Amino acid sequence: MQVLSKMTPVPITCLEYVHPWTQSCTLATAELMIVGVQYCLRIYAAVYALSLVMRGRIPTLPELRKTLRGWLQSTAFLTTNAFSYSMLMCSIRRLTGNYNFYTASYVPAFFAALISIMVERSSRRALLALYVSNVATETMWNILQSRGLVKSIPHGEIAIFGLSTSVLMYCYRKNRQESYRDSMFDVVKFAIGDSEVMKVAPSSAPVPEEPTARTSKSPKYPLPFLQAVLQAYLQLTGRLKAMGKHRLCRHRYSCLYDTLSSGGRMFSIGLGIQVVMKAVLQMRKFIGRPELIRKTFLSKEIARLGLFLGGFTSIYKMSSCLLRHFTDSDSPMFAFPSGLLASVAFAFYSDNTIALYIMWKTLQITYNWGIEKGYLPRVPGFTVMLYAVSTALLFHAATIEPQNLRPSYWKFLHSISGGRICIMDRSGFDVYGLDTSGQIRTMMQLCKTEPILQGQLS
């Protein structure tokens, strides 16, 4: 088969390509809008309801009104992105008379994203841009890899996570929250505490001593075994707390106790999250097959998140303390070796999505601080353009080369379009040598998605 140039026009109409189930461009756009509204209302209802629950209190009437407006506005944003994409593909075909590799999806998707993001609240645009750029980065790497331009790097996600985390920890230790606050700093503070923040000089006041196991009155238990276990635990923690720490360490007790207690706390949280998720998501399976309960909760997989969170916290805190002991000084630069060492724990729960999210979040923080300090110029509309460019790449991949797209994003597009993304006739673009039609069939089998029949569409 002859492979055409990317700019070579393909003699295919929007009826054959965009909406083969109907001859009307207007009707096809209206159908996408109706289906999109129904899907987006359900999705954002869950999102905004969860945000209210996470506040931990009964919302006031003004808060409910604000949530309702946000729910409807976010629904309008995502629905606009869906139906304007179809409308612009038909419009470009009418203006140019044909399609090529770029106008088949990327160009209309870019302008559709540019229009729709302006509908969304400005406070949510950065979060949306961060998400789509995360997925687009992985998609672009897959595209380059499929063309043989790059090769997969073993444990590359761990390297990305380690470098990004080191920079993020450096920013956190500089403690610039007074001038620039970010929600990511709250996550870091929850994981490693505020003892690693370069905020004030360490206090020379003596640390109040904890009552030891010998002087404290432990509660009486009816079983001598429980009493002995509690007594041994109190003695052990008392000795760990009493061990020495460096004068520049800002944690209350010894370095070893701080490391073990922080790591144990994060391990328990990670394990608890996995247990709850397994229990909720597989409840139906557990009811039908009770033998799966023991197999699921005793597997190694359920401890992976806990091992990652606990290992990362323990290694980071211990290496920071050792650096203070060896150098007899404290510096935000310690975040780089400590972060790189701690990132080894990411091998327990390595995930491209997490690594890329940390990378983009770190870039966002450093970019904003660079603007604040006058090191970088402020680019008007940068967030909007980042969203449009990234979303256009994702829509292009879903249309022309879907095997390079993350399966979860393909399922999202399948749902928001009511299955119409599967029945778009892409056979005319097989001339570009990417086996587009074959990739569509593969993705449908991989993600177990089925196109909607023509009779159900009309």
CSV table of C-alpha atoms in Angstrom, one decimal:
chain,number,residue,atom,x,y,z
A,1,MET,CA,0.0,0.0,0.0
A,2,GLN,CA,1.2,3.4,-0.9
A,3,VAL,CA,1.8,5.7,2.2
A,4,LEU,CA,0.7,9.2,1.5
A,5,SER,CA,2.2,12.4,2.9
A,6,LYS,CA,0.6,13.9,6.0
A,7,MET,CA,-0.6,16.9,4.0
A,8,THR,CA,-2.0,14.8,1.1
A,9,PRO,CA,-5.8,15.3,1.1
A,10,VAL,CA,-8.0,12.2,1.5
A,11,PRO,CA,-11.1,12.1,-0.7
A,12,ILE,CA,-13.6,11.3,2.1
A,13,THR,CA,-16.7,13.2,3.2
A,14,CYS,CA,-17.9,13.9,6.7
A,15,LEU,CA,-21.0,11.7,6.0
A,16,GLU,CA,-18.7,8.7,5.3
A,17,TYR,CA,-16.2,9.5,8.1
A,18,VAL,CA,-17.7,11.5,11.0
A,19,HIS,CA,-21.4,10.4,11.1
A,20,PRO,CA,-22.1,7.4,8.8
A,21,TRP,CA,-25.3,6.7,10.8
A,22,THR,CA,-27.0,9.8,9.6
A,23,GLN,CA,-26.8,12.1,6.6
A,24,SER,CA,-27.4,15.3,8.6
A,25,CYS,CA,-24.4,17.1,10.2
A,26,THR,CA,-26.8,19.0,12.4
A,27,LEU,CA,-28.6,15.9,13.6
A,28,ALA,CA,-25.2,14.2,14.4
A,29,THR,CA,-24.1,17.2,16.4
A,30,ALA,CA,-27.4,17.3,18.3
A,31,GLU,CA,-27.2,13.6,19.1
A,32,LEU,CA,-23.7,14.1,20.6
A,33,MET,CA,-24.9,17.0,22.6
A,34,ILE,CA,-27.8,15.1,24.1
A,35,VAL,CA,-25.8,12.0,24.9
A,36,GLY,CA,-23.0,14.1,26.3
A,37,VAL,CA,-25.3,16.1,28.6
A,38,GLN,CA,-26.7,12.9,30.1
A,39,TYR,CA,-23.2,11.4,30.7
A,40,CYS,CA,-21.6,14.6,32.0
A,41,LEU,CA,-24.5,15.2,34.5
A,42,ARG,CA,-23.9,11.8,36.0
A,43,ILE,CA,-20.2,12.2,36.2
A,44,TYR,CA,-20.0,15.6,37.7
A,45,ALA,CA,-22.9,14.9,40.1
A,46,ALA,CA,-20.6,12.3,41.7
A,47,VAL,CA,-17.6,14.6,41.6
A,48,TYR,CA,-19.4,17.6,43.2
A,49,ALA,CA,-21.2,15.4,45.7
A,50,LEU,CA,-17.9,13.9,46.8
A,51,SER,CA,-16.4,17.4,47.3
A,52,LEU,CA,-19.3,18.2,49.6
A,53,VAL,CA,-18.8,15.0,51.6
A,54,MET,CA,-15.1,15.6,51.9
A,55,ARG,CA,-15.7,18.9,53.8
A,56,GLY,CA,-17.0,16.8,56.8
A,57,ARG,CA,-19.9,19.1,57.7
A,58,ILE,CA,-23.4,19.9,56.5
A,59,PRO,CA,-23.2,22.4,53.6
A,60,THR,CA,-24.9,25.8,53.9
A,61,LEU,CA,-27.4,27.0,51.4
A,62,PRO,CA,-24.9,29.4,49.7
A,63,GLU,CA,-22.5,26.4,49.4
A,64,LEU,CA,-25.2,24.3,47.8
A,65,ARG,CA,-26.0,27.0,45.3
A,66,LYS,CA,-22.3,27.4,44.4
A,67,THR,CA,-22.0,23.6,44.0
A,68,LEU,CA,-25.1,23.5,41.8
A,69,ARG,CA,-23.7,26.3,39.5
A,70,GLY,CA,-20.4,24.5,39.3
A,71,TRP,CA,-22.1,21.2,38.5
A,72,LEU,CA,-24.0,22.7,35.6
A,73,GLN,CA,-21.1,24.8,34.4
A,74,SER,CA,-18.7,21.8,34.3
A,75,THR,CA,-21.4,19.8,32.5
A,76,ALA,CA,-21.7,22.5,29.9
A,77,PHE,CA,-17.9,22.6,29.5
A,78,LEU,CA,-17.5,18.9,28.8
A,79,THR,CA,-20.6,18.7,26.6
A,80,THR,CA,-19.4,21.6,24.5
A,81,ASN,CA,-16.1,19.9,24.0
A,82,ALA,CA,-17.9,16.8,22.7
A,83,PHE,CA,-20.4,18.2,20.3
A,84,SER,CA,-18.3,21.1,19.0
A,85,TYR,CA,-15.6,18.6,18.0
A,86,SER,CA,-18.1,16.9,15.6
A,87,MET,CA,-19.5,20.2,14.4
A,88,LEU,CA,-16.0,21.5,13.6
A,89,MET,CA,-15.0,18.4,11.7
A,90,CYS,CA,-17.9,18.8,9.4
A,91,SER,CA,-17.3,22.5,9.1
A,92,ILE,CA,-13.6,22.0,8.1
A,93,ARG,CA,-14.7,19.5,5.5
A,94,ARG,CA,-17.1,22.0,4.0
A,95,LEU,CA,-14.4,24.8,4.0
A,96,THR,CA,-11.5,22.8,2.6
A,97,GLY,CA,-13.3,20.2,0.6
A,98,ASN,CA,-11.3,17.3,2.1
A,99,TYR,CA,-9.4,16.0,5.1
A,100,ASN,CA,-5.7,15.3,5.7
A,101,PHE,CA,-3.8,13.8,8.5
A,102,TYR,CA,-4.0,16.9,10.7
A,103,THR,CA,-7.5,18.2,9.8
A,104,ALA,CA,-9.0,14.8,10.3
A,105,SER,CA,-8.9,15.2,14.1
A,106,TYR,CA,-6.2,17.4,15.6
A,107,VAL,CA,-7.2,20.8,14.2
A,108,PRO,CA,-11.0,20.5,15.0
A,109,ALA,CA,-10.2,19.0,18.4
A,110,PHE,CA,-7.8,21.9,19.2
A,111,PHE,CA,-10.4,24.6,18.4
A,112,ALA,CA,-13.2,22.6,20.2
A,113,ALA,CA,-11.0,22.4,23.3
A,114,LEU,CA,-10.2,26.0,23.1
A,115,ILE,CA,-13.9,26.9,23.0
A,116,SER,CA,-15.0,24.6,25.7
A,117,ILE,CA,-12.3,25.4,28.3
A,118,MET,CA,-13.5,29.0,28.2
A,119,VAL,CA,-16.9,27.7,29.4
A,120,GLU,CA,-15.4,26.2,32.5
A,121,ARG,CA,-14.6,28.1,35.6
A,122,SER,CA,-11.1,29.7,35.6
A,123,SER,CA,-10.3,28.1,39.0
A,124,ARG,CA,-10.7,24.6,37.4
A,125,ARG,CA,-8.7,25.2,34.2
A,126,ALA,CA,-5.3,24.5,35.7
A,127,LEU,CA,-6.5,21.2,37.2
A,128,LEU,CA,-8.0,20.1,33.8
A,129,ALA,CA,-4.9,21.2,31.9
A,130,LEU,CA,-2.7,19.2,34.4
A,131,TYR,CA,-4.8,16.1,33.9
A,132,VAL,CA,-4.9,16.1,30.1
A,133,SER,CA,-1.3,17.0,29.8
A,134,ASN,CA,-0.5,14.0,32.0
A,135,VAL,CA,-2.4,11.6,29.6
A,136,ALA,CA,-1.1,13.4,26.5
A,137,THR,CA,2.6,13.0,27.7
A,138,GLU,CA,2.1,9.3,27.9
A,139,THR,CA,0.3,9.2,24.5
A,140,MET,CA,3.0,11.2,22.8
A,141,TRP,CA,5.7,8.8,24.1
A,142,ASN,CA,3.7,5.9,22.8
A,143,ILE,CA,3.4,7.6,19.4
A,144,LEU,CA,7.1,8.2,19.2
A,145,GLN,CA,7.8,4.7,20.4
A,146,SER,CA,5.5,3.2,17.7
A,147,ARG,CA,7.4,5.0,15.1
A,148,GLY,CA,10.8,3.8,16.4
A,149,LEU,CA,12.0,7.2,17.4
A,150,VAL,CA,12.4,6.4,21.1
A,151,LYS,CA,12.8,3.2,23.1
A,152,SER,CA,11.2,2.2,26.3
A,153,ILE,CA,13.5,2.8,29.3
A,154,PRO,CA,13.4,0.1,32.1
A,155,HIS,CA,12.0,1.6,35.3
A,156,GLY,CA,11.7,5.0,33.6
A,157,GLU,CA,8.6,5.8,35.7
A,158,ILE,CA,10.7,5.4,38.8
A,159,ALA,CA,13.4,7.8,37.4
A,160,ILE,CA,10.7,10.4,36.5
A,161,PHE,CA,9.1,10.0,40.0
A,162,GLY,CA,12.5,10.3,41.8
A,163,LEU,CA,13.6,13.5,39.9
A,164,SER,CA,10.2,15.2,40.2
A,165,THR,CA,9.9,14.3,43.9
A,166,SER,CA,13.4,15.6,44.7
A,167,VAL,CA,12.5,19.0,43.2
A,168,LEU,CA,9.1,19.0,44.9
A,169,MET,CA,10.7,18.2,48.3
A,170,TYR,CA,13.3,20.9,47.8
A,171,CYS,CA,10.5,23.4,47.2
A,172,TYR,CA,8.7,22.1,50.3
A,173,ARG,CA,11.8,22.4,52.5
A,174,LYS,CA,12.3,26.0,51.4
A,175,ASN,CA,8.9,26.5,52.9
A,176,ARG,CA,7.7,29.2,50.6
A,177,GLN,CA,4.1,28.5,51.4
A,178,GLU,CA,3.8,32.1,52.7
A,179,SER,CA,4.2,33.5,49.2
A,180,TYR,CA,2.8,30.6,47.2
A,181,ARG,CA,0.5,27.9,48.4
A,182,ASP,CA,-0.3,24.7,46.6
A,183,SER,CA,-2.4,21.8,47.6
A,184,MET,CA,0.5,19.5,46.9
A,185,PHE,CA,2.4,20.9,49.8
A,186,ASP,CA,-0.5,19.7,52.1
A,187,VAL,CA,0.0,16.2,50.7
A,188,VAL,CA,3.7,16.3,51.4
A,189,LYS,CA,3.1,17.7,54.9
A,190,PHE,CA,0.7,14.9,55.6
A,191,ALA,CA,3.3,12.3,54.5
A,192,ILE,CA,6.5,13.5,56.1
A,193,GLY,CA,5.3,16.2,58.5
A,194,ASP,CA,6.5,19.7,59.0
A,195,SER,CA,9.8,18.7,60.6
A,196,GLU,CA,11.6,18.9,57.3
A,197,VAL,CA,10.6,22.5,56.6
A,198,MET,CA,13.3,25.1,56.6
A,199,LYS,CA,11.1,27.6,58.5
A,200,VAL,CA,12.8,28.7,61.7
A,201,ALA,CA,16.0,28.0,63.6
A,202,PRO,CA,15.7,24.9,65.8
A,203,SER,CA,14.7,25.6,69.3
A,204,SER,CA,17.3,25.0,72.0
A,205,ALA,CA,14.6,24.3,74.6
A,206,PRO,CA,14.7,20.8,76.0
A,207,VAL,CA,12.2,18.3,74.8
A,208,PRO,CA,9.8,17.3,77.5
A,209,GLU,CA,10.4,13.7,78.5
A,210,GLU,CA,7.8,11.1,77.9
A,211,PRO,CA,6.9,8.9,80.8
A,212,THR,CA,8.6,5.6,80.5
A,213,ALA,CA,7.0,2.3,80.8
A,214,ARG,CA,8.3,1.9,84.4
A,215,THR,CA,6.7,5.1,85.7
A,216,SER,CA,3.5,5.2,83.5
A,217,LYS,CA,0.4,3.4,84.7
A,218,SER,CA,-0.7,1.1,82.0
A,219,PRO,CA,-4.3,0.0,81.9
A,220,LYS,CA,-5.2,-3.2,83.5
A,221,TYR,CA,-6.3,-6.1,81.2
A,222,PRO,CA,-7.9,-9.3,82.3
A,223,LEU,CA,-5.5,-11.3,80.3
A,224,PRO,CA,-1.9,-11.4,81.5
A,225,PHE,CA,-0.7,-11.8,77.9
A,226,LEU,CA,-2.2,-8.5,76.8
A,227,GLN,CA,-0.7,-6.8,79.8
A,228,ALA,CA,2.7,-8.2,79.0
A,229,VAL,CA,2.5,-7.2,75.3
A,230,LEU,CA,1.5,-3.6,76.2
A,231,GLN,CA,4.3,-3.4,78.8
A,232,ALA,CA,6.8,-4.5,76.2
A,233,TYR,CA,5.5,-2.0,73.7
A,234,LEU,CA,5.7,0.9,76.1
A,235,GLN,CA,9.2,-0.1,77.1
A,236,LEU,CA,10.3,-0.3,73.4
A,237,THR,CA,8.8,3.0,72.4
A,238,GLY,CA,10.2,4.6,75.5
A,239,ARG,CA,13.7,3.5,74.6
A,240,LEU,CA,13.3,4.5,71.0
A,241,LYS,CA,12.1,8.0,71.9
A,242,ALA,CA,14.9,8.5,74.4
A,243,MET,CA,17.6,7.7,71.8
A,244,GLY,CA,19.6,10.7,70.5
A,245,LYS,CA,18.8,13.0,67.7
A,246,HIS,CA,20.9,15.8,66.0
A,247,ARG,CA,20.5,19.3,67.4
A,248,LEU,CA,19.3,20.5,64.0
A,249,CYS,CA,16.5,17.9,63.7
A,250,ARG,CA,13.2,19.5,64.3
A,251,HIS,CA,11.2,16.3,65.1
A,252,ARG,CA,10.3,15.9,68.8
A,253,TYR,CA,11.9,12.5,69.6
A,254,SER,CA,14.8,10.5,68.3
A,255,CYS,CA,15.6,10.1,64.6
A,256,LEU,CA,15.0,6.4,64.7
A,257,TYR,CA,11.6,6.7,66.4
A,258,ASP,CA,10.5,9.4,64.0
A,259,THR,CA,11.5,7.3,61.0
A,260,LEU,CA,9.8,4.2,62.2
A,261,SER,CA,6.6,5.9,63.5
A,262,SER,CA,6.2,8.0,60.3
A,263,GLY,CA,6.8,5.0,58.1
A,264,GLY,CA,4.4,2.8,60.1
A,265,ARG,CA,1.7,5.4,60.0
A,266,MET,CA,1.9,5.8,56.2
A,267,PHE,CA,2.1,2.0,55.7
A,268,SER,CA,-1.1,1.6,57.8
A,269,ILE,CA,-2.8,4.3,55.7
A,270,GLY,CA,-1.8,2.7,52.4
A,271,LEU,CA,-2.9,-0.7,53.5
A,272,GLY,CA,-6.2,0.7,54.8
A,273,ILE,CA,-6.9,2.4,51.5
A,274,GLN,CA,-6.3,-0.9,49.6
A,275,VAL,CA,-8.4,-2.9,51.9
A,276,VAL,CA,-11.3,-0.5,51.6
A,277,MET,CA,-11.0,-0.2,47.8
A,278,LYS,CA,-11.0,-4.0,47.5
A,279,ALA,CA,-13.9,-4.4,49.8
A,280,VAL,CA,-16.0,-1.8,48.0
A,281,LEU,CA,-15.1,-2.7,44.4
A,282,GLN,CA,-15.3,-6.5,44.8
A,283,MET,CA,-18.2,-6.8,47.2
A,284,ARG,CA,-20.4,-8.5,44.7
A,285,LYS,CA,-17.7,-11.1,43.9
A,286,PHE,CA,-17.1,-11.7,47.6
A,287,ILE,CA,-20.8,-12.4,48.2
A,288,GLY,CA,-20.9,-14.9,45.3
A,289,ARG,CA,-17.6,-16.5,46.1
A,290,PRO,CA,-16.6,-16.1,49.8
A,291,GLU,CA,-13.4,-18.0,49.2
A,292,LEU,CA,-12.0,-15.0,47.4
A,293,ILE,CA,-12.0,-13.0,50.6
A,294,ARG,CA,-9.1,-14.8,52.1
A,295,LYS,CA,-7.2,-15.0,48.8
A,296,THR,CA,-7.6,-11.3,48.2
A,297,PHE,CA,-6.8,-9.9,51.6
A,298,LEU,CA,-3.8,-12.2,52.1
A,299,SER,CA,-2.2,-11.5,48.7
A,300,LYS,CA,1.0,-9.5,48.3
A,301,GLU,CA,-0.8,-7.0,46.0
A,302,ILE,CA,-2.8,-5.5,48.8
A,303,ALA,CA,0.3,-4.3,50.6
A,304,ARG,CA,1.9,-2.6,47.6
A,305,LEU,CA,0.5,0.8,48.3
A,306,GLY,CA,1.4,0.6,52.0
A,307,LEU,CA,4.9,-0.5,51.2
A,308,PHE,CA,5.4,2.4,48.8
A,309,LEU,CA,4.0,5.1,51.2
A,310,GLY,CA,5.7,3.7,54.3
A,311,GLY,CA,9.0,3.0,52.5
A,312,PHE,CA,9.2,6.4,50.9
A,313,THR,CA,8.5,8.2,54.1
A,314,SER,CA,10.9,6.1,56.2
A,315,ILE,CA,13.8,6.3,53.7
A,316,TYR,CA,13.4,10.1,53.1
A,317,LYS,CA,13.3,10.9,56.8
A,318,MET,CA,16.1,8.6,57.8
A,319,SER,CA,18.4,9.9,54.9
A,320,SER,CA,17.7,13.5,55.9
A,321,CYS,CA,18.6,12.8,59.5
A,322,LEU,CA,21.8,11.0,58.5
A,323,LEU,CA,22.8,13.9,56.3
A,324,ARG,CA,22.4,16.2,59.2
A,325,HIS,CA,24.5,13.9,61.4
A,326,PHE,CA,27.3,13.5,58.9
A,327,THR,CA,27.5,17.2,57.8
A,328,ASP,CA,26.5,18.8,61.1
A,329,SER,CA,24.4,21.2,59.0
A,330,ASP,CA,20.9,21.4,57.5
A,331,SER,CA,20.1,22.5,53.9
A,332,PRO,CA,17.2,22.4,51.5
A,333,MET,CA,19.6,20.7,49.1
A,334,PHE,CA,19.4,17.6,51.2
A,335,ALA,CA,16.0,17.0,49.6
A,336,PHE,CA,17.7,15.9,46.3
A,337,PRO,CA,19.7,12.9,47.6
A,338,SER,CA,16.9,12.0,50.1
A,339,GLY,CA,14.2,12.2,47.4
A,340,LEU,CA,16.2,10.1,45.0
A,341,LEU,CA,16.9,7.4,47.6
A,342,ALA,CA,13.3,7.4,48.8
A,343,SER,CA,12.0,7.0,45.2
A,344,VAL,CA,13.3,3.5,45.2
A,345,ALA,CA,10.2,2.6,47.2
A,346,PHE,CA,8.1,3.6,44.2
A,347,ALA,CA,9.0,0.2,42.7
A,348,PHE,CA,6.4,-1.4,45.0
A,349,TYR,CA,3.6,0.7,43.4
A,350,SER,CA,5.1,2.0,40.1
A,351,ASP,CA,2.6,3.6,37.9
A,352,ASN,CA,3.0,5.9,34.9
A,353,THR,CA,0.0,8.0,35.9
A,354,ILE,CA,1.3,8.8,39.3
A,355,ALA,CA,4.8,9.6,38.0
A,356,LEU,CA,3.6,11.9,35.3
A,357,TYR,CA,1.2,13.6,37.6
A,358,ILE,CA,4.0,14.4,40.1
A,359,MET,CA,6.2,15.6,37.2
A,360,TRP,CA,3.6,18.0,35.8
A,361,LYS,CA,2.6,19.2,39.3
A,362,THR,CA,6.3,19.9,40.1
A,363,LEU,CA,6.6,21.8,36.8
A,364,GLN,CA,3.5,23.8,37.6
A,365,ILE,CA,4.8,24.8,41.0
A,366,THR,CA,8.3,25.7,39.8
A,367,TYR,CA,6.8,27.7,36.9
A,368,ASN,CA,4.6,29.7,39.2
A,369,TRP,CA,7.4,30.4,41.6
A,370,GLY,CA,9.6,31.4,38.7
A,371,ILE,CA,7.0,34.0,37.7
A,372,GLU,CA,6.6,35.1,41.3
A,373,LYS,CA,10.4,35.7,41.7
A,374,GLY,CA,10.7,37.4,38.3
A,375,TYR,CA,12.8,34.6,36.7
A,376,LEU,CA,10.2,33.6,34.1
A,377,PRO,CA,7.8,35.7,32.1
A,378,ARG,CA,4.1,35.2,32.6
A,379,VAL,CA,2.6,33.8,29.4
A,380,PRO,CA,-1.0,34.9,29.0
A,381,GLY,CA,-3.4,32.0,28.3
A,382,PHE,CA,-0.7,29.4,28.9
A,383,THR,CA,-3.1,27.1,30.8
A,384,VAL,CA,-5.8,27.4,28.2
A,385,MET,CA,-3.3,26.6,25.4
A,386,LEU,CA,-1.8,23.7,27.3
A,387,TYR,CA,-5.3,22.2,27.7
A,388,ALA,CA,-6.2,22.7,24.0
A,389,VAL,CA,-2.9,21.3,22.7
A,390,SER,CA,-3.0,18.2,25.0
A,391,THR,CA,-6.7,17.5,24.4
A,392,ALA,CA,-6.2,17.8,20.6
A,393,LEU,CA,-3.4,15.2,20.8
A,394,LEU,CA,-5.7,12.8,22.7
A,395,PHE,CA,-8.5,13.2,20.2
A,396,HIS,CA,-6.1,12.7,17.3
A,397,ALA,CA,-4.8,9.5,18.8
A,398,ALA,CA,-8.3,8.2,19.5
A,399,THR,CA,-9.2,8.9,15.9
A,400,ILE,CA,-6.1,7.9,13.9
A,401,GLU,CA,-4.0,5.7,16.1
A,402,PRO,CA,-6.0,4.6,19.2
A,403,GLN,CA,-3.5,1.9,20.3
A,404,ASN,CA,-1.2,4.7,21.5
A,405,LEU,CA,-4.0,6.0,23.7
A,406,ARG,CA,-4.5,5.0,27.4
A,407,PRO,CA,-7.3,2.5,27.5
A,408,SER,CA,-9.1,4.3,30.3
A,409,TYR,CA,-9.3,7.5,28.2
A,410,TRP,CA,-10.6,5.5,25.2
A,411,LYS,CA,-13.4,4.1,27.4
A,412,PHE,CA,-14.2,7.7,28.6
A,413,LEU,CA,-14.5,8.9,24.9
A,414,HIS,CA,-16.6,5.8,24.2
A,415,SER,CA,-19.0,6.7,27.0
A,416,ILE,CA,-19.3,10.4,26.4
A,417,SER,CA,-20.1,9.8,22.7
A,418,GLY,CA,-22.5,7.0,23.4
A,419,GLY,CA,-20.4,4.5,21.4
A,420,ARG,CA,-20.3,6.7,18.3
A,421,ILE,CA,-16.5,6.9,18.4
A,422,CYS,CA,-16.4,3.2,17.4
A,423,ILE,CA,-18.5,3.5,14.3
A,424,MET,CA,-16.8,6.5,12.7
A,425,ASP,CA,-15.5,5.1,9.4
A,426,ARG,CA,-11.7,5.6,9.4
A,427,SER,CA,-10.9,3.3,6.6
A,428,GLY,CA,-10.0,6.3,4.3
A,429,PHE,CA,-7.1,7.1,6.6
A,430,ASP,CA,-5.5,3.7,6.3
A,431,VAL,CA,-3.5,5.2,3.4
A,432,TYR,CA,-1.2,6.9,6.0
A,433,GLY,CA,0.2,3.5,6.8
A,434,LEU,CA,-0.9,3.3,10.5
A,435,ASP,CA,-3.6,0.6,10.0
A,436,THR,CA,-6.2,2.8,11.6
A,437,SER,CA,-9.1,0.4,11.0
A,438,GLY,CA,-7.2,-2.5,12.5
A,439,GLN,CA,-6.3,-0.5,15.6
A,440,ILE,CA,-9.9,0.4,16.1
A,441,ARG,CA,-10.9,-3.2,16.1
A,442,THR,CA,-8.1,-4.1,18.5
A,443,MET,CA,-9.1,-1.3,21.0
A,444,MET,CA,-12.7,-2.4,20.9
A,445,GLN,CA,-11.7,-5.9,21.9
A,446,LEU,CA,-9.1,-4.8,24.4
A,447,CYS,CA,-11.5,-2.4,26.2
A,448,LYS,CA,-14.6,-4.6,25.6
A,449,THR,CA,-16.5,-1.8,24.0
A,450,GLU,CA,-19.1,-2.2,21.3
A,451,PRO,CA,-20.4,0.3,18.8
A,452,ILE,CA,-24.1,1.2,19.0
A,453,LEU,CA,-26.1,-0.2,16.1
A,454,GLN,CA,-27.4,2.2,13.5
A,455,GLY,CA,-31.0,1.5,14.4
A,456,GLN,CA,-30.4,2.6,17.9
A,457,LEU,CA,-28.9,5.8,16.9
A,458,SER,CA,-31.7,7.1,14.7
